[in-house]
mmCIF file with all atom_site columns, C-alpha atoms in Angstrom:
data_model
loop_
_atom_site.group_PDB
_atom_site.id
_atom_site.type_symbol
_atom_site.label_atom_id
_atom_site.label_alt_id
_atom_site.label_comp_id
_atom_site.label_asym_id
_atom_site.label_entity_id
_atom_site.label_seq_id
_atom_site.pdbx_PDB_ins_code
_atom_site.Cartn_x
_atom_site.Cartn_y
_atom_site.Cartn_z
_atom_site.occupancy
_atom_site.B_iso_or_equiv
_atom_site.pdbx_formal_charge
_atom_site.auth_seq_id
_atom_site.auth_comp_id
_atom_site.auth_asym_id
_atom_site.auth_atom_id
_atom_site.pdbx_PDB_model_num
ATOM 1  C CA . MET A 1 1  ? 122.617 131.417 -40.566 1.00 0.00 ? 1  MET A CA 1
ATOM 2  C CA . ASN A 1 2  ? 126.184 130.970 -39.269 1.00 0.00 ? 2  ASN A CA 1
ATOM 3  C CA . TRP A 1 3  ? 127.456 134.512 -38.616 1.00 0.00 ? 3  TRP A CA 1
ATOM 4  C CA . ASP A 1 4  ? 131.005 133.630 -37.593 1.00 0.00 ? 4  ASP A CA 1
ATOM 5  C CA . SER A 1 5  ? 132.361 133.200 -41.251 1.00 0.00 ? 5  SER A CA 1
ATOM 6  C CA . THR A 1 6  ? 130.244 136.564 -42.068 1.00 0.00 ? 6  THR A CA 1
ATOM 7  C CA . VAL A 1 7  ? 131.990 138.521 -39.135 1.00 0.00 ? 7  VAL A CA 1
ATOM 8  C CA . LEU A 1 8  ? 135.499 137.050 -39.609 1.00 0.00 ? 8  LEU A CA 1
ATOM 9  C CA . GLY A 1 9  ? 135.489 137.802 -43.386 1.00 0.00 ? 9  GLY A CA 1
ATOM 10 C CA . ALA A 1 10 ? 134.400 141.361 -42.740 1.00 0.00 ? 10 ALA A CA 1
ATOM 11 C CA . ILE A 1 11 ? 137.076 141.666 -40.294 1.00 0.00 ? 11 ILE A CA 1
ATOM 12 C CA . LEU A 1 12 ? 139.678 140.493 -42.825 1.00 0.00 ? 12 LEU A CA 1
ATOM 13 C CA . GLY A 1 13 ? 138.315 142.582 -45.616 1.00 0.00 ? 13 GLY A CA 1
ATOM 14 C CA . VAL A 1 14 ? 138.519 145.930 -43.467 1.00 0.00 ? 14 VAL A CA 1
ATOM 15 C CA . GLY A 1 15 ? 141.971 145.141 -42.479 1.00 0.00 ? 15 GLY A CA 1
ATOM 16 C CA . CYS A 1 16 ? 143.239 144.461 -46.080 1.00 0.00 ? 16 CYS A CA 1
ATOM 17 C CA . VAL A 1 17 ? 141.606 148.154 -46.832 1.00 0.00 ? 17 VAL A CA 1
ATOM 18 C CA . PHE A 1 18 ? 143.443 149.583 -44.020 1.00 0.00 ? 18 PHE A CA 1
ATOM 19 C CA . ILE A 1 19 ? 146.666 148.093 -45.399 1.00 0.00 ? 19 ILE A CA 1
ATOM 20 C CA . TYR A 1 20 ? 145.911 149.283 -48.857 1.00 0.00 ? 20 TYR A CA 1
ATOM 21 C CA . ARG A 1 21 ? 145.297 152.817 -47.600 1.00 0.00 ? 21 ARG A CA 1
ATOM 22 C CA . GLY A 1 22 ? 148.575 152.757 -45.280 1.00 0.00 ? 22 GLY A CA 1
ATOM 23 C CA . PHE A 1 23 ? 150.547 151.816 -48.428 1.00 0.00 ? 23 PHE A CA 1
ATOM 24 C CA . GLY A 1 24 ? 148.864 154.534 -50.547 1.00 0.00 ? 24 GLY A CA 1
ATOM 25 C CA . THR A 1 25 ? 149.877 157.325 -47.880 1.00 0.00 ? 25 THR A CA 1
ATOM 26 C CA . LEU A 1 26 ? 153.289 155.854 -47.462 1.00 0.00 ? 26 LEU A CA 1
ATOM 27 C CA . ARG A 1 27 ? 154.042 156.016 -51.316 1.00 0.00 ? 27 ARG A CA 1
ATOM 28 C CA . ASN A 1 28 ? 152.531 159.467 -51.730 1.00 0.00 ? 28 ASN A CA 1
ATOM 29 C CA . LYS A 1 29 ? 155.592 161.498 -52.566 1.00 0.00 ? 29 LYS A CA 1
ATOM 30 C CA . GLU A 1 30 ? 153.805 164.734 -52.562 1.00 0.00 ? 30 GLU A CA 1
ATOM 31 C CA . LEU A 1 31 ? 153.342 164.565 -49.032 1.00 0.00 ? 31 LEU A CA 1
ATOM 32 C CA . ASP A 1 32 ? 155.834 165.722 -46.352 1.00 0.00 ? 32 ASP A CA 1
ATOM 33 C CA . ASP A 1 33 ? 157.882 163.178 -44.179 1.00 0.00 ? 33 ASP A CA 1
ATOM 34 C CA . LYS A 1 34 ? 155.595 163.486 -41.113 1.00 0.00 ? 34 LYS A CA 1
ATOM 35 C CA . ALA A 1 35 ? 152.409 163.296 -43.089 1.00 0.00 ? 35 ALA A CA 1
ATOM 36 C CA . ARG A 1 36 ? 153.546 160.303 -44.743 1.00 0.00 ? 36 ARG A CA 1
ATOM 37 C CA . ARG A 1 37 ? 154.645 158.606 -41.534 1.00 0.00 ? 37 ARG A CA 1
ATOM 38 C CA . LYS A 1 38 ? 150.961 158.763 -40.586 1.00 0.00 ? 38 LYS A CA 1
ATOM 39 C CA . GLY A 1 39 ? 150.494 155.971 -43.103 1.00 0.00 ? 39 GLY A CA 1
ATOM 40 C CA . PHE A 1 40 ? 151.684 153.653 -40.895 1.00 0.00 ? 40 PHE A CA 1
ATOM 41 C CA . TRP A 1 41 ? 148.889 154.042 -38.403 1.00 0.00 ? 41 TRP A CA 1
ATOM 42 C CA . PRO A 1 42 ? 146.424 152.342 -40.993 1.00 0.00 ? 42 PRO A CA 1
ATOM 43 C CA . LEU A 1 43 ? 148.962 149.838 -42.173 1.00 0.00 ? 43 LEU A CA 1
ATOM 44 C CA . ASN A 1 44 ? 149.746 148.435 -38.638 1.00 0.00 ? 44 ASN A CA 1
ATOM 45 C CA . ALA A 1 45 ? 145.936 148.480 -37.526 1.00 0.00 ? 45 ALA A CA 1
ATOM 46 C CA . GLY A 1 46 ? 144.999 146.473 -40.823 1.00 0.00 ? 46 GLY A CA 1
ATOM 47 C CA . LEU A 1 47 ? 147.877 143.879 -39.943 1.00 0.00 ? 47 LEU A CA 1
ATOM 48 C CA . ALA A 1 48 ? 146.346 143.661 -36.432 1.00 0.00 ? 48 ALA A CA 1
ATOM 49 C CA . LEU A 1 49 ? 142.890 143.159 -37.742 1.00 0.00 ? 49 LEU A CA 1
ATOM 50 C CA . ILE A 1 50 ? 144.071 140.349 -40.118 1.00 0.00 ? 50 ILE A CA 1
ATOM 51 C CA . ALA A 1 51 ? 145.943 138.571 -37.439 1.00 0.00 ? 51 ALA A CA 1
ATOM 52 C CA . VAL A 1 52 ? 142.961 138.872 -35.108 1.00 0.00 ? 52 VAL A CA 1
ATOM 53 C CA . SER A 1 53 ? 140.973 137.351 -37.935 1.00 0.00 ? 53 SER A CA 1
ATOM 54 C CA . MET A 1 54 ? 143.230 134.435 -38.388 1.00 0.00 ? 54 MET A CA 1
ATOM 55 C CA . VAL A 1 55 ? 143.475 133.658 -34.802 1.00 0.00 ? 55 VAL A CA 1
ATOM 56 C CA . LEU A 1 56 ? 139.532 133.470 -34.692 1.00 0.00 ? 56 LEU A CA 1
ATOM 57 C CA . VAL A 1 57 ? 139.242 131.265 -37.493 1.00 0.00 ? 57 VAL A CA 1
ATOM 58 C CA . VAL A 1 58 ? 141.755 128.862 -36.013 1.00 0.00 ? 58 VAL A CA 1
ATOM 59 C CA . ARG A 1 59 ? 140.167 128.833 -32.620 1.00 0.00 ? 59 ARG A CA 1
ATOM 60 C CA . LEU A 1 60 ? 136.567 128.356 -34.062 1.00 0.00 ? 60 LEU A CA 1
ATOM 61 C CA . LYS A 1 61 ? 137.610 125.736 -36.477 1.00 0.00 ? 61 LYS A CA 1
ATOM 62 C CA . GLY A 1 62 ? 139.500 123.969 -33.932 1.00 0.00 ? 62 GLY A CA 1
ATOM 63 C CA . GLY A 1 63 ? 137.177 123.432 -31.256 1.00 0.00 ? 63 GLY A CA 1
#
């Protein structure tokens, strides 16, 4: 079994979940401004994970 696509799909999925949770924190009006800004951490981590997954897909399929 080829584990490359499974691992890359898992990384992509985790990145999407992080982005979803980050947006949820940013849009929560019940939190104060400092707590809402903490939503940028999972948002940025999710974007980084998705970028890593995309780069690895290109490298694995290109070579």
